[in-house]
Structure formats: C-alpha cells, structure tokens
PDB file of C-alpha atoms in Angstrom:
ATOM      1  CA  MET A   1      53.075 194.844 116.034  1.00 83.00           C
ATOM      2  CA  ASN A   2      50.577 196.996 117.810  1.00 92.00           C
ATOM      3  CA  LYS A   3      50.846 198.004 121.429  1.00 93.00           C
ATOM      4  CA  ASP A   4      48.445 195.409 122.803  1.00 93.00           C
ATOM      5  CA  LYS A   5      50.264 192.514 121.149  1.00 95.00           C
ATOM      6  CA  ILE A   6      53.637 193.737 122.457  1.00 94.00           C
ATOM      7  CA  PHE A   7      52.322 194.056 126.006  1.00 95.00           C
ATOM      8  CA  LYS A   8      50.762 190.606 125.747  1.00 95.00           C
ATOM      9  CA  LEU A   9      54.129 189.139 124.701  1.00 94.00           C
ATOM     10  CA  ALA A  10      55.948 191.178 127.393  1.00 95.00           C
ATOM     11  CA  LYS A  11      53.794 189.779 130.172  1.00 94.00           C
ATOM     12  CA  GLY A  12      56.034 188.384 132.900  1.00 94.00           C
ATOM     13  CA  PHE A  13      59.051 190.546 132.056  1.00 94.00           C
ATOM     14  CA  ARG A  14      60.757 192.410 134.894  1.00 94.00           C
ATOM     15  CA  GLY A  15      60.723 196.117 135.576  1.00 94.00           C
ATOM     16  CA  ARG A  16      59.600 198.601 132.937  1.00 93.00           C
ATOM     17  CA  ALA A  17      60.016 195.979 130.207  1.00 92.00           C
ATOM     18  CA  LYS A  18      56.448 194.894 130.903  1.00 92.00           C
ATOM     19  CA  ASN A  19      54.655 198.239 130.929  1.00 92.00           C
ATOM     20  CA  CYS A  20      56.716 200.847 129.043  1.00 93.00           C
ATOM     21  CA  ILE A  21      56.124 200.477 125.297  1.00 94.00           C
ATOM     22  CA  ARG A  22      59.610 201.459 124.073  1.00 95.00           C
ATOM     23  CA  ILE A  23      61.433 199.137 126.440  1.00 95.00           C
ATOM     24  CA  ALA A  24      58.839 196.400 126.022  1.00 95.00           C
ATOM     25  CA  ARG A  25      59.203 196.522 122.223  1.00 95.00           C
ATOM     26  CA  GLU A  26      62.989 196.092 122.460  1.00 95.00           C
ATOM     27  CA  ARG A  27      62.723 193.261 124.962  1.00 96.00           C
ATOM     28  CA  VAL A  28      60.021 191.443 122.974  1.00 96.00           C
ATOM     29  CA  GLU A  29      62.039 191.705 119.756  1.00 96.00           C
ATOM     30  CA  LYS A  30      65.097 190.314 121.518  1.00 96.00           C
ATOM     31  CA  ALA A  31      63.024 187.549 123.122  1.00 96.00           C
ATOM     32  CA  LEU A  32      61.669 186.531 119.710  1.00 96.00           C
ATOM     33  CA  GLN A  33      65.236 186.416 118.349  1.00 97.00           C
ATOM     34  CA  TYR A  34      66.287 184.179 121.240  1.00 97.00           C
ATOM     35  CA  SER A  35      63.326 181.864 120.745  1.00 96.00           C
ATOM     36  CA  TYR A  36      64.040 181.564 116.994  1.00 97.00           C
ATOM     37  CA  ARG A  37      67.701 180.751 117.685  1.00 97.00           C
ATOM     38  CA  ASP A  38      67.007 178.333 120.507  1.00 96.00           C
ATOM     39  CA  ARG A  39      64.433 176.321 118.574  1.00 96.00           C
ATOM     40  CA  ARG A  40      67.334 175.327 116.334  1.00 96.00           C
ATOM     41  CA  ASN A  41      69.818 174.902 119.190  1.00 97.00           C
ATOM     42  CA  LYS A  42      67.416 172.554 120.983  1.00 97.00           C
ATOM     43  CA  LYS A  43      67.681 170.108 118.084  1.00 96.00           C
ATOM     44  CA  ARG A  44      71.498 170.219 118.301  1.00 96.00           C
ATOM     45  CA  ASP A  45      71.460 169.722 122.049  1.00 96.00           C
ATOM     46  CA  MET A  46      69.165 166.721 121.842  1.00 96.00           C
ATOM     47  CA  ARG A  47      71.298 165.089 119.143  1.00 96.00           C
ATOM     48  CA  SER A  48      74.453 165.545 121.230  1.00 96.00           C
ATOM     49  CA  LEU A  49      72.654 164.086 124.268  1.00 96.00           C
ATOM     50  CA  TRP A  50      71.634 161.017 122.249  1.00 96.00           C
ATOM     51  CA  ILE A  51      75.209 160.586 121.031  1.00 95.00           C
ATOM     52  CA  GLN A  52      76.547 160.790 124.605  1.00 95.00           C
ATOM     53  CA  ARG A  53      74.081 158.145 125.761  1.00 94.00           C
ATOM     54  CA  ILE A  54      74.921 155.822 122.875  1.00 95.00           C
ATOM     55  CA  ASN A  55      78.642 156.313 123.489  1.00 94.00           C
ATOM     56  CA  ALA A  56      78.247 155.471 127.178  1.00 93.00           C
ATOM     57  CA  GLY A  57      76.319 152.321 126.285  1.00 93.00           C
ATOM     58  CA  THR A  58      78.796 151.152 123.662  1.00 92.00           C
ATOM     59  CA  ARG A  59      81.841 151.710 125.860  1.00 91.00           C
ATOM     60  CA  LEU A  60      80.372 149.296 128.409  1.00 91.00           C
ATOM     61  CA  HIS A  61      80.785 146.647 125.706  1.00 89.00           C
ATOM     62  CA  GLY A  62      84.267 147.725 124.607  1.00 88.00           C
ATOM     63  CA  VAL A  63      83.371 149.678 121.456  1.00 90.00           C
ATOM     64  CA  ASN A  64      83.507 153.398 120.868  1.00 90.00           C
ATOM     65  CA  TYR A  65      80.683 155.411 119.307  1.00 92.00           C
ATOM     66  CA  GLY A  66      82.240 155.999 115.889  1.00 91.00           C
ATOM     67  CA  ASN A  67      83.084 152.349 115.277  1.00 91.00           C
ATOM     68  CA  PHE A  68      79.646 151.287 116.544  1.00 92.00           C
ATOM     69  CA  MET A  69      77.820 153.612 114.158  1.00 93.00           C
ATOM     70  CA  HIS A  70      80.111 152.614 111.281  1.00 92.00           C
ATOM     71  CA  GLY A  71      79.361 148.939 111.903  1.00 91.00           C
ATOM     72  CA  LEU A  72      75.616 149.593 111.993  1.00 92.00           C
ATOM     73  CA  MET A  73      75.875 151.549 108.753  1.00 92.00           C
ATOM     74  CA  LYS A  74      77.746 148.692 107.065  1.00 90.00           C
ATOM     75  CA  GLU A  75      75.071 146.228 108.218  1.00 90.00           C
ATOM     76  CA  ASN A  76      72.332 148.607 106.983  1.00 91.00           C
ATOM     77  CA  VAL A  77      70.704 148.865 110.421  1.00 89.00           C
ATOM     78  CA  GLN A  78      68.529 151.934 110.036  1.00 91.00           C
ATOM     79  CA  LEU A  79      67.873 153.028 113.604  1.00 91.00           C
ATOM     80  CA  ASN A  80      68.264 156.697 114.340  1.00 93.00           C
ATOM     81  CA  ARG A  81      70.204 158.081 117.271  1.00 94.00           C
ATOM     82  CA  LYS A  82      67.095 158.862 119.301  1.00 95.00           C
ATOM     83  CA  VAL A  83      65.925 155.252 119.178  1.00 95.00           C
ATOM     84  CA  LEU A  84      69.436 153.917 119.804  1.00 95.00           C
ATOM     85  CA  SER A  85      69.798 156.083 122.914  1.00 95.00           C
ATOM     86  CA  GLU A  86      66.443 154.865 124.264  1.00 95.00           C
ATOM     87  CA  ILE A  87      67.425 151.251 123.618  1.00 95.00           C
ATOM     88  CA  SER A  88      70.800 151.758 125.315  1.00 93.00           C
ATOM     89  CA  MET A  89      69.120 153.140 128.435  1.00 93.00           C
ATOM     90  CA  HIS A  90      66.045 150.918 128.769  1.00 95.00           C
ATOM     91  CA  GLU A  91      66.891 147.656 126.981  1.00 93.00           C
ATOM     92  CA  PRO A  92      70.520 146.703 127.661  1.00 91.00           C
ATOM     93  CA  TYR A  93      70.244 143.168 126.226  1.00 93.00           C
ATOM     94  CA  SER A  94      68.813 144.427 122.933  1.00 93.00           C
ATOM     95  CA  PHE A  95      71.545 147.046 122.803  1.00 93.00           C
ATOM     96  CA  LYS A  96      74.178 144.367 123.423  1.00 93.00           C
ATOM     97  CA  ALA A  97      72.802 142.502 120.395  1.00 93.00           C
ATOM     98  CA  LEU A  98      73.191 145.665 118.309  1.00 93.00           C
ATOM     99  CA  VAL A  99      76.772 146.075 119.547  1.00 92.00           C
ATOM    100  CA  ASP A 100      77.484 142.482 118.542  1.00 91.00           C
ATOM    101  CA  ILE A 101      76.030 143.098 115.068  1.00 91.00           C
ATOM    102  CA  SER A 102      78.194 146.179 114.713  1.00 91.00           C
ATOM    103  CA  ARG A 103      81.263 144.360 116.007  1.00 90.00           C
ATOM    104  CA  ASN A 104      80.856 141.562 113.447  1.00 88.00           C
ATOM    105  CA  ALA A 105      80.382 144.037 110.584  1.00 85.00           C
ATOM    106  CA  PHE A 106      83.384 146.246 111.261  1.00 79.00           C
ATOM    107  CA  PRO A 107      86.783 144.683 112.045  1.00 72.00           C
ATOM    108  CA  GLY A 108      87.882 147.760 113.972  1.00 69.00           C
ATOM    109  CA  ASN A 109      85.454 146.769 116.728  1.00 64.00           C
ATOM    110  CA  LYS A 110      87.030 143.374 117.409  1.00 66.00           C
ATOM    111  CA  ASN A 111      89.537 142.486 120.086  1.00 56.00           C
ATOM    112  CA  VAL A 112      89.273 145.687 122.051  1.00 54.00           C
ATOM    113  CA  VAL A 113      91.491 145.265 125.100  1.00 54.00           C
ATOM    114  CA  PHE A 114      91.258 147.650 128.000  1.00 57.00           C
ATOM    115  CA  PRO A 115      94.524 148.433 129.794  1.00 54.00           C
ATOM    116  CA  PRO A 116      94.608 147.155 133.381  1.00 59.00           C
ATOM    117  CA  LYS A 117      93.641 149.754 135.926  1.00 64.00           C
ATOM    118  CA  LYS A 118      96.354 150.711 138.363  1.00 65.00           C
ATOM    119  CA  ASP A 119      95.585 150.766 142.056  1.00 63.00           C
ATOM    120  CA  ALA A 120      96.663 153.666 144.202  1.00 59.00           C
ATOM    121  CA  ALA A 121      98.678 151.249 146.368  1.00 60.00           C
ATOM    122  CA  SER A 122     100.692 149.912 143.409  1.00 58.00           C
ATOM    123  CA  MET A 123     101.591 153.421 142.297  1.00 56.00           C
ATOM    124  CA  ILE A 124     103.263 154.192 145.649  1.00 62.00           C
ATOM    125  CA  VAL A 125     106.436 152.170 145.404  1.00 53.00           C
TER     126      VAL A 125
END
C-alpha cells in the first residue's frame, strides 16, 4: 500500500500511529488482521447468542436446548437458530407451540419434573 492509503486507514489512531509512516504501517496491518479475524468471530458470537436465547426460552417450558433441537429435527421443522431466537423472545405462544411439537417428537422431552426449590428457612433446622 502506498503512503496515502496507509494514512487514510490510520486515521483516528492514537499517538504517532496516525502520522509516522513506519508505525502507521504496522498498526494498519495489525488492524486489518484483527478485522479479518473478528468478521469470523462475529458469526460465532451471534450463533452462541441465539443458542442462549433459545435455551432460556425452552427451559421455561421444561425442556433443554439439545432435546428441543433434536425434537425439531425429527419433526423436520426447518427453522434456523436466528429465527427460533426471535420467536422465543417476541412470540412466546408460537414458541410454546414449537416446544410442544418437539416434545411430542422426542420422548426425552416428556415428563420433565423440576425438583422442588428449598427455602432458606427450611434449610436452617
């Protein structure tokens, strides 16, 4: 890259990284490496966020994420995780219907019993 392009990319950097060509070149190269890496990491982060949202929604109905997704796969429900997370946040009744479909498809989802929660008073005996 020529000097003008490097300085254009280094605009906004701190100290001599914005106006000294040697330092600016190093900083710009490193910044481009970070941006290349983080474009891929952003996709991972979003997928994990969708999975967390789906898991939170399914646990409200007594099913964990893995069993929910397995049930949907067995029923051939082809909704991706992005759409499922949006449905779980904004349309709880539609999401409950999906949980019921998954629960009927996969026997591991049935009869989930939560242990009774212990009160602090009952623990002090």
